[in-house]
PDB file of C-alpha atoms in Angstrom:
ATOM      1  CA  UNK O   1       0.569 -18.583  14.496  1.00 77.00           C
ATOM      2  CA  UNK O   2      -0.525 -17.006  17.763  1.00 88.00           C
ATOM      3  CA  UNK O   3       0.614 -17.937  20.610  1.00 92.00           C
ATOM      4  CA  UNK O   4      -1.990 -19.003  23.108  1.00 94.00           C
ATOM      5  CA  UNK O   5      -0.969 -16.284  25.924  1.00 96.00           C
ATOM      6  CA  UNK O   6      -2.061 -14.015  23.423  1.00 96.00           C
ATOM      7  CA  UNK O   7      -5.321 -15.702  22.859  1.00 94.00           C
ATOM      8  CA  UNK O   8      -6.355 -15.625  26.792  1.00 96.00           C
ATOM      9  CA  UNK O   9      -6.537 -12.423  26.678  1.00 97.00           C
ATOM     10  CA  UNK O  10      -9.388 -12.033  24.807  1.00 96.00           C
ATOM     11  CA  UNK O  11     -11.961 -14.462  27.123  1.00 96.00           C
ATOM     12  CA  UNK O  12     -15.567 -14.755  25.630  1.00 94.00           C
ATOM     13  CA  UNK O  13     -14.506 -14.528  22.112  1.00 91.00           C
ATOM     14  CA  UNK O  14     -14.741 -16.986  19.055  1.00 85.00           C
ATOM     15  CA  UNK O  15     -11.160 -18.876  18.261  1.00 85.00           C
ATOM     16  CA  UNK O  16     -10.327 -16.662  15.216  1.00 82.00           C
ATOM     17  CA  UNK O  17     -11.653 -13.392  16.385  1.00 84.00           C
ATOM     18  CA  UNK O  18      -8.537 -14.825  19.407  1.00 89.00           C
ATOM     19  CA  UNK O  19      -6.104 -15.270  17.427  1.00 87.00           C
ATOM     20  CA  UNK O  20      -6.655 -12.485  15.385  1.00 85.00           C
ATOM     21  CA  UNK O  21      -6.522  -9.840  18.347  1.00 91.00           C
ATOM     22  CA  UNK O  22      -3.959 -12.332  19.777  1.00 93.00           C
ATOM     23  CA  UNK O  23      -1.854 -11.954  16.700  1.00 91.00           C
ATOM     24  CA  UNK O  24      -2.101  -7.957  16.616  1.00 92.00           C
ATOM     25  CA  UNK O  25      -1.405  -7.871  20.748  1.00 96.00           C
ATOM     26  CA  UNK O  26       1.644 -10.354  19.714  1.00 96.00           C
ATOM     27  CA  UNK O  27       3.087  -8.166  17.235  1.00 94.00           C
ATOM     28  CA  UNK O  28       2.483  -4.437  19.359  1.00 96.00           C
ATOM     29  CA  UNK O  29       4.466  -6.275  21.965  1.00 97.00           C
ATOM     30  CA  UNK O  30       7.110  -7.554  20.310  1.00 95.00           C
ATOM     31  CA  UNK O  31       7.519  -4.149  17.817  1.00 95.00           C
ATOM     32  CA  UNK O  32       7.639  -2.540  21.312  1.00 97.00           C
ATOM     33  CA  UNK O  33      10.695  -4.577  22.319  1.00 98.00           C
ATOM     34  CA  UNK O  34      12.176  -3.884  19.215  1.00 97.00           C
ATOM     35  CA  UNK O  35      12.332  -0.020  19.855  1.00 97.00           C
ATOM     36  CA  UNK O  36      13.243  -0.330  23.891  1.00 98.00           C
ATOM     37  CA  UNK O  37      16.542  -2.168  22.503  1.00 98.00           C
ATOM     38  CA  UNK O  38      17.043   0.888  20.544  1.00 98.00           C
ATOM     39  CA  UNK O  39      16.824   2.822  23.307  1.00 98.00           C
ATOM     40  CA  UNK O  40      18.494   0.112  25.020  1.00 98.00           C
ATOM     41  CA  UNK O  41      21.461   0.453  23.166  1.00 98.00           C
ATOM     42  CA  UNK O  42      21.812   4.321  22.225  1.00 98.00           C
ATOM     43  CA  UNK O  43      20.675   3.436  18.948  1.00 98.00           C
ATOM     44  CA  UNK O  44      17.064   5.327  19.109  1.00 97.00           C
ATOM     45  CA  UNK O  45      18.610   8.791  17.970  1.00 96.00           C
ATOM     46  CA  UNK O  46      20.316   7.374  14.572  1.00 95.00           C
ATOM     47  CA  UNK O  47      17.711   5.095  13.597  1.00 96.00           C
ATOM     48  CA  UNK O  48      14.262   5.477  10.860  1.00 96.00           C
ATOM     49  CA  UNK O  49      11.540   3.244  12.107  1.00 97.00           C
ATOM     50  CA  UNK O  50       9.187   2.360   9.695  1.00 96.00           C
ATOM     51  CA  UNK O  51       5.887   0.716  10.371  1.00 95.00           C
ATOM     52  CA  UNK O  52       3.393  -0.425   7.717  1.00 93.00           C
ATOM     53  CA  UNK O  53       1.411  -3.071   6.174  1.00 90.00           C
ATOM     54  CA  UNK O  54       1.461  -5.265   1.911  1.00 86.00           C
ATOM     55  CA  UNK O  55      -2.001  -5.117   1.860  1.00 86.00           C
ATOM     56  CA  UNK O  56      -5.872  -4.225   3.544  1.00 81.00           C
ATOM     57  CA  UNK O  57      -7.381  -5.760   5.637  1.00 79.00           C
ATOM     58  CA  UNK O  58      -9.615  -9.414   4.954  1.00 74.00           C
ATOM     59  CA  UNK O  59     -12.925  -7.264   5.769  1.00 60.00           C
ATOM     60  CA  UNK O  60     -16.192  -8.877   7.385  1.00 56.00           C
ATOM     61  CA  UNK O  61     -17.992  -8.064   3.533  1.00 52.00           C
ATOM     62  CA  UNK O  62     -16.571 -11.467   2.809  1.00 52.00           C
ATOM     63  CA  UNK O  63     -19.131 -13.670   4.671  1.00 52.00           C
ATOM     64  CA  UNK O  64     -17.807 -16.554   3.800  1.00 50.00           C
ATOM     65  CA  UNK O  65     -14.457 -16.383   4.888  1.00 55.00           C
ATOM     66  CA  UNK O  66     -14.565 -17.130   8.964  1.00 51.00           C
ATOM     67  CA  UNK O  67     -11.631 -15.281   9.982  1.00 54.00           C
ATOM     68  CA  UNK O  68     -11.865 -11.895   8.411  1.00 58.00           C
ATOM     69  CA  UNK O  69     -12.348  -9.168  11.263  1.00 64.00           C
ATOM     70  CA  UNK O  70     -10.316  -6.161   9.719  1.00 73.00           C
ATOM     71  CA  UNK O  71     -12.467  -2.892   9.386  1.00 75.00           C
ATOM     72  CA  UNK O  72     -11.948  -0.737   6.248  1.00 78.00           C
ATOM     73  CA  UNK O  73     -13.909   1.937   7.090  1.00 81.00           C
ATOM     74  CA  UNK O  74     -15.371   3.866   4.074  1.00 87.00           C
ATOM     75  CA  UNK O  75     -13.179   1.903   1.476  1.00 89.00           C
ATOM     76  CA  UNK O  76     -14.419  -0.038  -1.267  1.00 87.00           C
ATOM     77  CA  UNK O  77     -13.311  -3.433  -1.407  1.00 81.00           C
ATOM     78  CA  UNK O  78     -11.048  -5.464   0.869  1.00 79.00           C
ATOM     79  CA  UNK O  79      -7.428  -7.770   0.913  1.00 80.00           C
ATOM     80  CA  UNK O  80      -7.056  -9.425  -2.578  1.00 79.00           C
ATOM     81  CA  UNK O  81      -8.170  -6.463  -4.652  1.00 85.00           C
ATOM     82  CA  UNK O  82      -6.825  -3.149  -5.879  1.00 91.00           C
ATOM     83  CA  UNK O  83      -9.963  -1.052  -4.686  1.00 91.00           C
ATOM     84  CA  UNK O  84      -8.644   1.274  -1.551  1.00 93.00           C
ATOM     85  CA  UNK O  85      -9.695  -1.452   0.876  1.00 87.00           C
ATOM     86  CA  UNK O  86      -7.146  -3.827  -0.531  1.00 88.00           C
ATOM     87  CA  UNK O  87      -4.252  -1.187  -0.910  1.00 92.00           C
ATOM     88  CA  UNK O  88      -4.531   1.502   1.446  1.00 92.00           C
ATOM     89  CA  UNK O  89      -2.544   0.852   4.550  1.00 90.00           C
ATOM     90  CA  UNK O  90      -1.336   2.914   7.490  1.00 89.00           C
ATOM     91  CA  UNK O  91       2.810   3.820   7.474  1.00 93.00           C
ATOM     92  CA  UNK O  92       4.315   5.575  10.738  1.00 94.00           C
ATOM     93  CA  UNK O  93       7.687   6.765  10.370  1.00 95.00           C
ATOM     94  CA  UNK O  94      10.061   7.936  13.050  1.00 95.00           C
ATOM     95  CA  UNK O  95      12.948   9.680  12.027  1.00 95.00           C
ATOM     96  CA  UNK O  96      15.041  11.778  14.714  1.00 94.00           C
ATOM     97  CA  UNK O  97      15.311  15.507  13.378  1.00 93.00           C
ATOM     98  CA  UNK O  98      13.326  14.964  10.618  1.00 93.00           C
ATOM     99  CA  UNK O  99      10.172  13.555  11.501  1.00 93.00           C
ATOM    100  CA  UNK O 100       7.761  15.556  13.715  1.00 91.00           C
ATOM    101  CA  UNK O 101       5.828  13.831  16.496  1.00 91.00           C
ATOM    102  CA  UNK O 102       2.027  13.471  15.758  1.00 92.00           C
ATOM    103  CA  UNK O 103       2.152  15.024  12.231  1.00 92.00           C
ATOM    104  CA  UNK O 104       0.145  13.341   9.055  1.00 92.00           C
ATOM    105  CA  UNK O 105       0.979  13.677   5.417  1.00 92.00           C
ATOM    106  CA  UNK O 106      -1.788  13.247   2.753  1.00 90.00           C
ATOM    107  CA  UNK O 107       0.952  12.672  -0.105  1.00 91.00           C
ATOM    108  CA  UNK O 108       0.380   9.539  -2.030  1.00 91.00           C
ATOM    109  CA  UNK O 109       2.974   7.029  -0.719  1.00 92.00           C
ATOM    110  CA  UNK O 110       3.984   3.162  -2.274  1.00 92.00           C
ATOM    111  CA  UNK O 111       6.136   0.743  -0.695  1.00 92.00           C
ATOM    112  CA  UNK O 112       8.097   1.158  -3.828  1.00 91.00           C
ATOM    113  CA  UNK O 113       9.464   4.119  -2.568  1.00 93.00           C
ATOM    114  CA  UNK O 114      11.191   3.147   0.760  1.00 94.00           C
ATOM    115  CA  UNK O 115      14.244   1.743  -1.722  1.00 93.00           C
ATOM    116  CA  UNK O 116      15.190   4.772  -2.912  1.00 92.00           C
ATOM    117  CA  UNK O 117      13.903   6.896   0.248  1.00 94.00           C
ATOM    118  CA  UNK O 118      16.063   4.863   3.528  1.00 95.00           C
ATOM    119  CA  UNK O 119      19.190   4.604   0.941  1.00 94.00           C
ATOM    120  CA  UNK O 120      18.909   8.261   0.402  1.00 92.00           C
ATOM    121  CA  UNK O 121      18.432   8.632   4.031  1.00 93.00           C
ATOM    122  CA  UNK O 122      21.687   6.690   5.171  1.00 93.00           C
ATOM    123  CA  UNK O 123      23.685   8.371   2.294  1.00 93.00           C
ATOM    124  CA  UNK O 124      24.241   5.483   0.145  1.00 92.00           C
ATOM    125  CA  UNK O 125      24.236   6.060  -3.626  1.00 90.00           C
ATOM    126  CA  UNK O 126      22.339   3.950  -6.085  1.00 86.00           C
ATOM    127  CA  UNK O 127      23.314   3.324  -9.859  1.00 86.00           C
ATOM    128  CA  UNK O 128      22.474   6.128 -11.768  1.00 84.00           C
ATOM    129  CA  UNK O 129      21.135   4.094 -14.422  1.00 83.00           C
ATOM    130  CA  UNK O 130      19.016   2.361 -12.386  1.00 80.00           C
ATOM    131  CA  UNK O 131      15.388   3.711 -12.787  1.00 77.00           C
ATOM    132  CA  UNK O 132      13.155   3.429  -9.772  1.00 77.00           C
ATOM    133  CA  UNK O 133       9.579   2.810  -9.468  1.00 78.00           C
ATOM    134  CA  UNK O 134       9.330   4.678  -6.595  1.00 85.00           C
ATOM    135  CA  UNK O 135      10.797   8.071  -5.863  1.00 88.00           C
ATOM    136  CA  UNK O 136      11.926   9.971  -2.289  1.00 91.00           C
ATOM    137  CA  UNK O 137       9.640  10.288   0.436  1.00 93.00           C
ATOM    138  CA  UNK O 138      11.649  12.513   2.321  1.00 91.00           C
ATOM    139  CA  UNK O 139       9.453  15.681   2.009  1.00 92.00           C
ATOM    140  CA  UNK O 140       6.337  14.608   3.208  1.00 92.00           C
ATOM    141  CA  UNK O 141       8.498  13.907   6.398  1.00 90.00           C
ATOM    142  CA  UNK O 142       8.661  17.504   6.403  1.00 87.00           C
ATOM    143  CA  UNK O 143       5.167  18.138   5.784  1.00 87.00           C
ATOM    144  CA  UNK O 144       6.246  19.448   2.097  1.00 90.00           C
ATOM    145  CA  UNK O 145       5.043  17.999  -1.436  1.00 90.00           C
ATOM    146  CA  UNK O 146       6.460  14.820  -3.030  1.00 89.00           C
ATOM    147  CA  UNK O 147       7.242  15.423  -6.737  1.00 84.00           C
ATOM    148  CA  UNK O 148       6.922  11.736  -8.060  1.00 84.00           C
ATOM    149  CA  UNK O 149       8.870  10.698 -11.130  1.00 80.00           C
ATOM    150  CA  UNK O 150       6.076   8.350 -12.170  1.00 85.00           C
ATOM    151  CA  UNK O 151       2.355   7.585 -11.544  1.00 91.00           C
ATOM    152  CA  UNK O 152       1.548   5.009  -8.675  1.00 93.00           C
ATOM    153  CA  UNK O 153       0.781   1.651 -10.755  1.00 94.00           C
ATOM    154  CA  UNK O 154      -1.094  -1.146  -9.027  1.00 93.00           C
ATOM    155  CA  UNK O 155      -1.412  -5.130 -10.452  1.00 92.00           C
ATOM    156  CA  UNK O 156      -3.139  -7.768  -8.895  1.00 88.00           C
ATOM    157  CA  UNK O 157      -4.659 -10.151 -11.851  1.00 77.00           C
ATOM    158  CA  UNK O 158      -5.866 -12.286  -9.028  1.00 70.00           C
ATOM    159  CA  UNK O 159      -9.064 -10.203  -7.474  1.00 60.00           C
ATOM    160  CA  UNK O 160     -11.755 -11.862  -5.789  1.00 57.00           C
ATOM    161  CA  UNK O 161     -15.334 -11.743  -5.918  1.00 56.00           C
ATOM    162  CA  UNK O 162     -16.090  -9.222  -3.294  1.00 60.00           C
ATOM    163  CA  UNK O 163     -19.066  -8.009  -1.867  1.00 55.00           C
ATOM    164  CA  UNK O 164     -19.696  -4.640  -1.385  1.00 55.00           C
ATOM    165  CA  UNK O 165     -22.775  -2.326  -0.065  1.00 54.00           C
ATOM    166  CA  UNK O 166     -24.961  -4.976  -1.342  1.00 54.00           C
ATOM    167  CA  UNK O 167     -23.111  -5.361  -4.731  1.00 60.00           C
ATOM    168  CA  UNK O 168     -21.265  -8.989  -6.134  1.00 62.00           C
ATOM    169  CA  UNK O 169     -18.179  -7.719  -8.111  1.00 63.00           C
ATOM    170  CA  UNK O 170     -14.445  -8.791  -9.098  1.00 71.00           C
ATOM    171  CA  UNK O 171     -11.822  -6.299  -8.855  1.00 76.00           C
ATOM    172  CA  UNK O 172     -10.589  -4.682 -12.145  1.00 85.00           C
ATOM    173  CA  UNK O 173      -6.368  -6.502 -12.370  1.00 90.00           C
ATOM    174  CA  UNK O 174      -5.100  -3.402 -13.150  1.00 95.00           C
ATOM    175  CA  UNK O 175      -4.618   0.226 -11.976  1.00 96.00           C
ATOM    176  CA  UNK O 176      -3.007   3.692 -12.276  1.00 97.00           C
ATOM    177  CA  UNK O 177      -2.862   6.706  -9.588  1.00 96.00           C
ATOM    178  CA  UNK O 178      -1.798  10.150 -10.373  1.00 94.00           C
ATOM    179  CA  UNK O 179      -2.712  12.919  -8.425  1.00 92.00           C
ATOM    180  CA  UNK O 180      -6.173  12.575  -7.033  1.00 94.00           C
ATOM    181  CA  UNK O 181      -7.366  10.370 -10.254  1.00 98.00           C
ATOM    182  CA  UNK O 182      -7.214   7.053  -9.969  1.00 98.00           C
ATOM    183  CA  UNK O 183      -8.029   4.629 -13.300  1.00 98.00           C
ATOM    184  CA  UNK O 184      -9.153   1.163 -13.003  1.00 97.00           C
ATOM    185  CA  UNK O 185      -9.274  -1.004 -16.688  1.00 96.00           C
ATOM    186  CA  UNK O 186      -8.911  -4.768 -17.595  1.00 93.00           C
ATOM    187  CA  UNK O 187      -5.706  -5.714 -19.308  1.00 91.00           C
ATOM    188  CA  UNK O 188      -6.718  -5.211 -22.428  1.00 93.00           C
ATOM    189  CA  UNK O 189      -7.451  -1.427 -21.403  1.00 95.00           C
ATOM    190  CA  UNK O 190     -11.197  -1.419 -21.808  1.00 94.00           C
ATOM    191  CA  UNK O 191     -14.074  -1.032 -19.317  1.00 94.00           C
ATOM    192  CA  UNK O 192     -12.468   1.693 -17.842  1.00 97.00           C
ATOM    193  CA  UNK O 193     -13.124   3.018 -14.261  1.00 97.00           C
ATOM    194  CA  UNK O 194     -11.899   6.248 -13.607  1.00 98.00           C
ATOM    195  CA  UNK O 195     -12.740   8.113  -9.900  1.00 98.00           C
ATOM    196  CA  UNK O 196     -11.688  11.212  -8.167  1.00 98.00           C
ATOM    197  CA  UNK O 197     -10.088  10.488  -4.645  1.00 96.00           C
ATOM    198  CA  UNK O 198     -10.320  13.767  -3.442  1.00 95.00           C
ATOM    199  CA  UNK O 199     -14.122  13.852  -3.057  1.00 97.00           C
ATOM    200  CA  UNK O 200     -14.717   9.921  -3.895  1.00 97.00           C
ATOM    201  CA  UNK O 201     -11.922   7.847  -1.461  1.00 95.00           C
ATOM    202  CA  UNK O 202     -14.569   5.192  -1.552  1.00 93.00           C
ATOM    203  CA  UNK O 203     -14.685   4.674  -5.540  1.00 95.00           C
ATOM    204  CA  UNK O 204     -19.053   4.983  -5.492  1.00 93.00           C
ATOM    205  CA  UNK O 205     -19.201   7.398  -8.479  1.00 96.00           C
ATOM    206  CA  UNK O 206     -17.292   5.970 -11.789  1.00 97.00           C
ATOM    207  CA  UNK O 207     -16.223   9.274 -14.041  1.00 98.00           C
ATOM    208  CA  UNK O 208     -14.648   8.287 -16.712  1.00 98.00           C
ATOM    209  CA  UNK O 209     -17.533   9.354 -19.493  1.00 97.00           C
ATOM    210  CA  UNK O 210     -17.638  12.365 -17.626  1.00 98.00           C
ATOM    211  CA  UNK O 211     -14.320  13.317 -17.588  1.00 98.00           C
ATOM    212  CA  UNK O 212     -12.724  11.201 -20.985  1.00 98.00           C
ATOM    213  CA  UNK O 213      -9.982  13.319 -21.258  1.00 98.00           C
ATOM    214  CA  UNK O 214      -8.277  12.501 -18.022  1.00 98.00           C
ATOM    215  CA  UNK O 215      -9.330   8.924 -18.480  1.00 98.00           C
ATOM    216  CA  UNK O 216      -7.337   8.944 -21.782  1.00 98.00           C
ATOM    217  CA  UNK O 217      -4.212  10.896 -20.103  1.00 98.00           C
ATOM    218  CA  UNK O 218      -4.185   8.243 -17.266  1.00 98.00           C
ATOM    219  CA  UNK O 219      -4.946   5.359 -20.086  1.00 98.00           C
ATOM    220  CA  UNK O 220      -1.709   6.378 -22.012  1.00 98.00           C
ATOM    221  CA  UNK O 221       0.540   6.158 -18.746  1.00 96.00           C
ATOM    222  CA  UNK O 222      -0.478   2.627 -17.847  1.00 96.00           C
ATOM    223  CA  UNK O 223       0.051   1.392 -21.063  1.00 96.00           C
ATOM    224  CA  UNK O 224       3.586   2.566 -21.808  1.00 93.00           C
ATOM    225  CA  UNK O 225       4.360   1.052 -18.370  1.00 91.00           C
ATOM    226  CA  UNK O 226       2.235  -2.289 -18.066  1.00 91.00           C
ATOM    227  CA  UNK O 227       4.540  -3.969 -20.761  1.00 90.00           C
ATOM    228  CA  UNK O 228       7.807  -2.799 -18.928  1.00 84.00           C
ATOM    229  CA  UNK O 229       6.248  -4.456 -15.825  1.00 84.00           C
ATOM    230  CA  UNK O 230       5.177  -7.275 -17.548  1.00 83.00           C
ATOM    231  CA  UNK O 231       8.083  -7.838 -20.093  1.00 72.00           C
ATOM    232  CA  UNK O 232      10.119 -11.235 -20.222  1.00 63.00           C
ATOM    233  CA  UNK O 233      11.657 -11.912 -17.021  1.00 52.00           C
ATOM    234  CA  UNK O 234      14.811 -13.107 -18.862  1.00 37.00           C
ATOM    235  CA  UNK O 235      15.662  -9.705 -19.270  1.00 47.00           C
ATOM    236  CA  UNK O 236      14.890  -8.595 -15.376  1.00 47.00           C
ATOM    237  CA  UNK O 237      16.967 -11.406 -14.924  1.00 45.00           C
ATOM    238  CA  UNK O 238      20.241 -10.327 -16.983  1.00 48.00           C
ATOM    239  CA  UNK O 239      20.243  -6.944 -15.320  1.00 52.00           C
ATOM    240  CA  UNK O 240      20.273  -8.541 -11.649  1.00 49.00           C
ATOM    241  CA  UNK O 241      23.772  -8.723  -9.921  1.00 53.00           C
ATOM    242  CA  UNK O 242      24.074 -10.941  -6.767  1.00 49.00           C
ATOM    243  CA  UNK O 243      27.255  -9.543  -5.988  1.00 53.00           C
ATOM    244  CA  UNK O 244      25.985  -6.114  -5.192  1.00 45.00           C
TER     245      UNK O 244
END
């Protein structure tokens, strides 16, 4: 919902392209009373602030869909889909001392890793026989390299016919990044996509009968993880402990 204060603001527009700025004007507003009452409050100096987004944007590709205004830029792809459109988002951090204004990291990054990253950060300590996902973020805050215990795995079984420079596809459901490879396959790990990120971000040129090796090497990792992911939740279920 957008509140219609927001909406004014943005005279001579449709309703939804409105709301939508309205929406994103709502939210910069209200983030920016969030960090004045850290300031507010002596707070600022002892705090992480993390900003960042679950998925890409709904992208005007889709021509059906009335309210999609987001802008991908040179992705493939768009909200709904594991192509770069649908999972690359922006995250702005700001931690005191750490942190330094204006600086970028090109490290890959997953939301799995702010767990393990803000409890490291505020000293608590995590089960050792716990086994995370994600792993510590805290040296690309200092501009050094991230050594990740595991490749980045991405799942969405649920992809949508996109369109895309002209071309009518669905998204492959499943996923692997390590390094600058990236692997796309179905989930019975055939019709494999495999593209270089480095010097392919928007996933044109598909490698993976040029370079079969790497396809392979990225194959094996998703599928000793895909059945952990997508084991019986019963078992997810005995580990959980509500009291912690």
């Amino acid at each position: 919902e957008c509140a219609d204060k927001y909406k004014e603001m943005y005279p001579g527009r449709t309703e939804q392209e409105q709301t939508y700025f309205g929406c994103i004007t709502q939210m910069d507003e209200q983030y920016g009373r969030l960090l004045d009452y850290l300031d507010e409050k002596g707070l600022a100096d002892n705090t992480i602030v993390v900003f960042t987004s679950d998925n890409g944007c709904t992208s005007p590709i889709l021509p059906w869909v009335e309210s999609a205004r987001g802008y991908a830029g040179p992705f493939r792809g768009s909200k709904h889909n594991i192509h770069e459109a649908g999972i690359r988002v922006p995250a702005l951090v700001r931690w005191p001392g750490v942190t330094q204004p204006g600086s970028v990291s090109n490290e890959i990054a997953s939301t799995l890793d702010l767990l393990p990253t803000l409890c490291s950060a505020a000293g608590v300590d995590l089960p050792d026989e716990w086994d995370f996902d994600g792993g510590l973020l805290n040296p690309a805050f200092e501009n050094r390299p991230i050594d990740r215990p595991h490749p980045v795995y991405i799942q969405y079984e649920l992809g949508r016919m996109l369109l895309d420079r002209g071309e009518i596809f669905t998204s492959p459901p499943l996923a692997l990044r390590k390094n600058y490879w990236k692997l796309f396959c179905d989930t019975d790990f055939k019709n494999l996509e495999l593209y270089n990120m480095d010097t392919d971000p928007g996933e044109k040129w598909n490698m993976a009968d040029i370079h079969p090796d790497i396809a392979q090497d990225l194959l094996n990792d998703l599928e000793g993880i895909y059945p952990i992911i997508n084991g019986p939740y019963s078992k997810t279920a005995e580990t959980l402990n509500p009291n912690f």
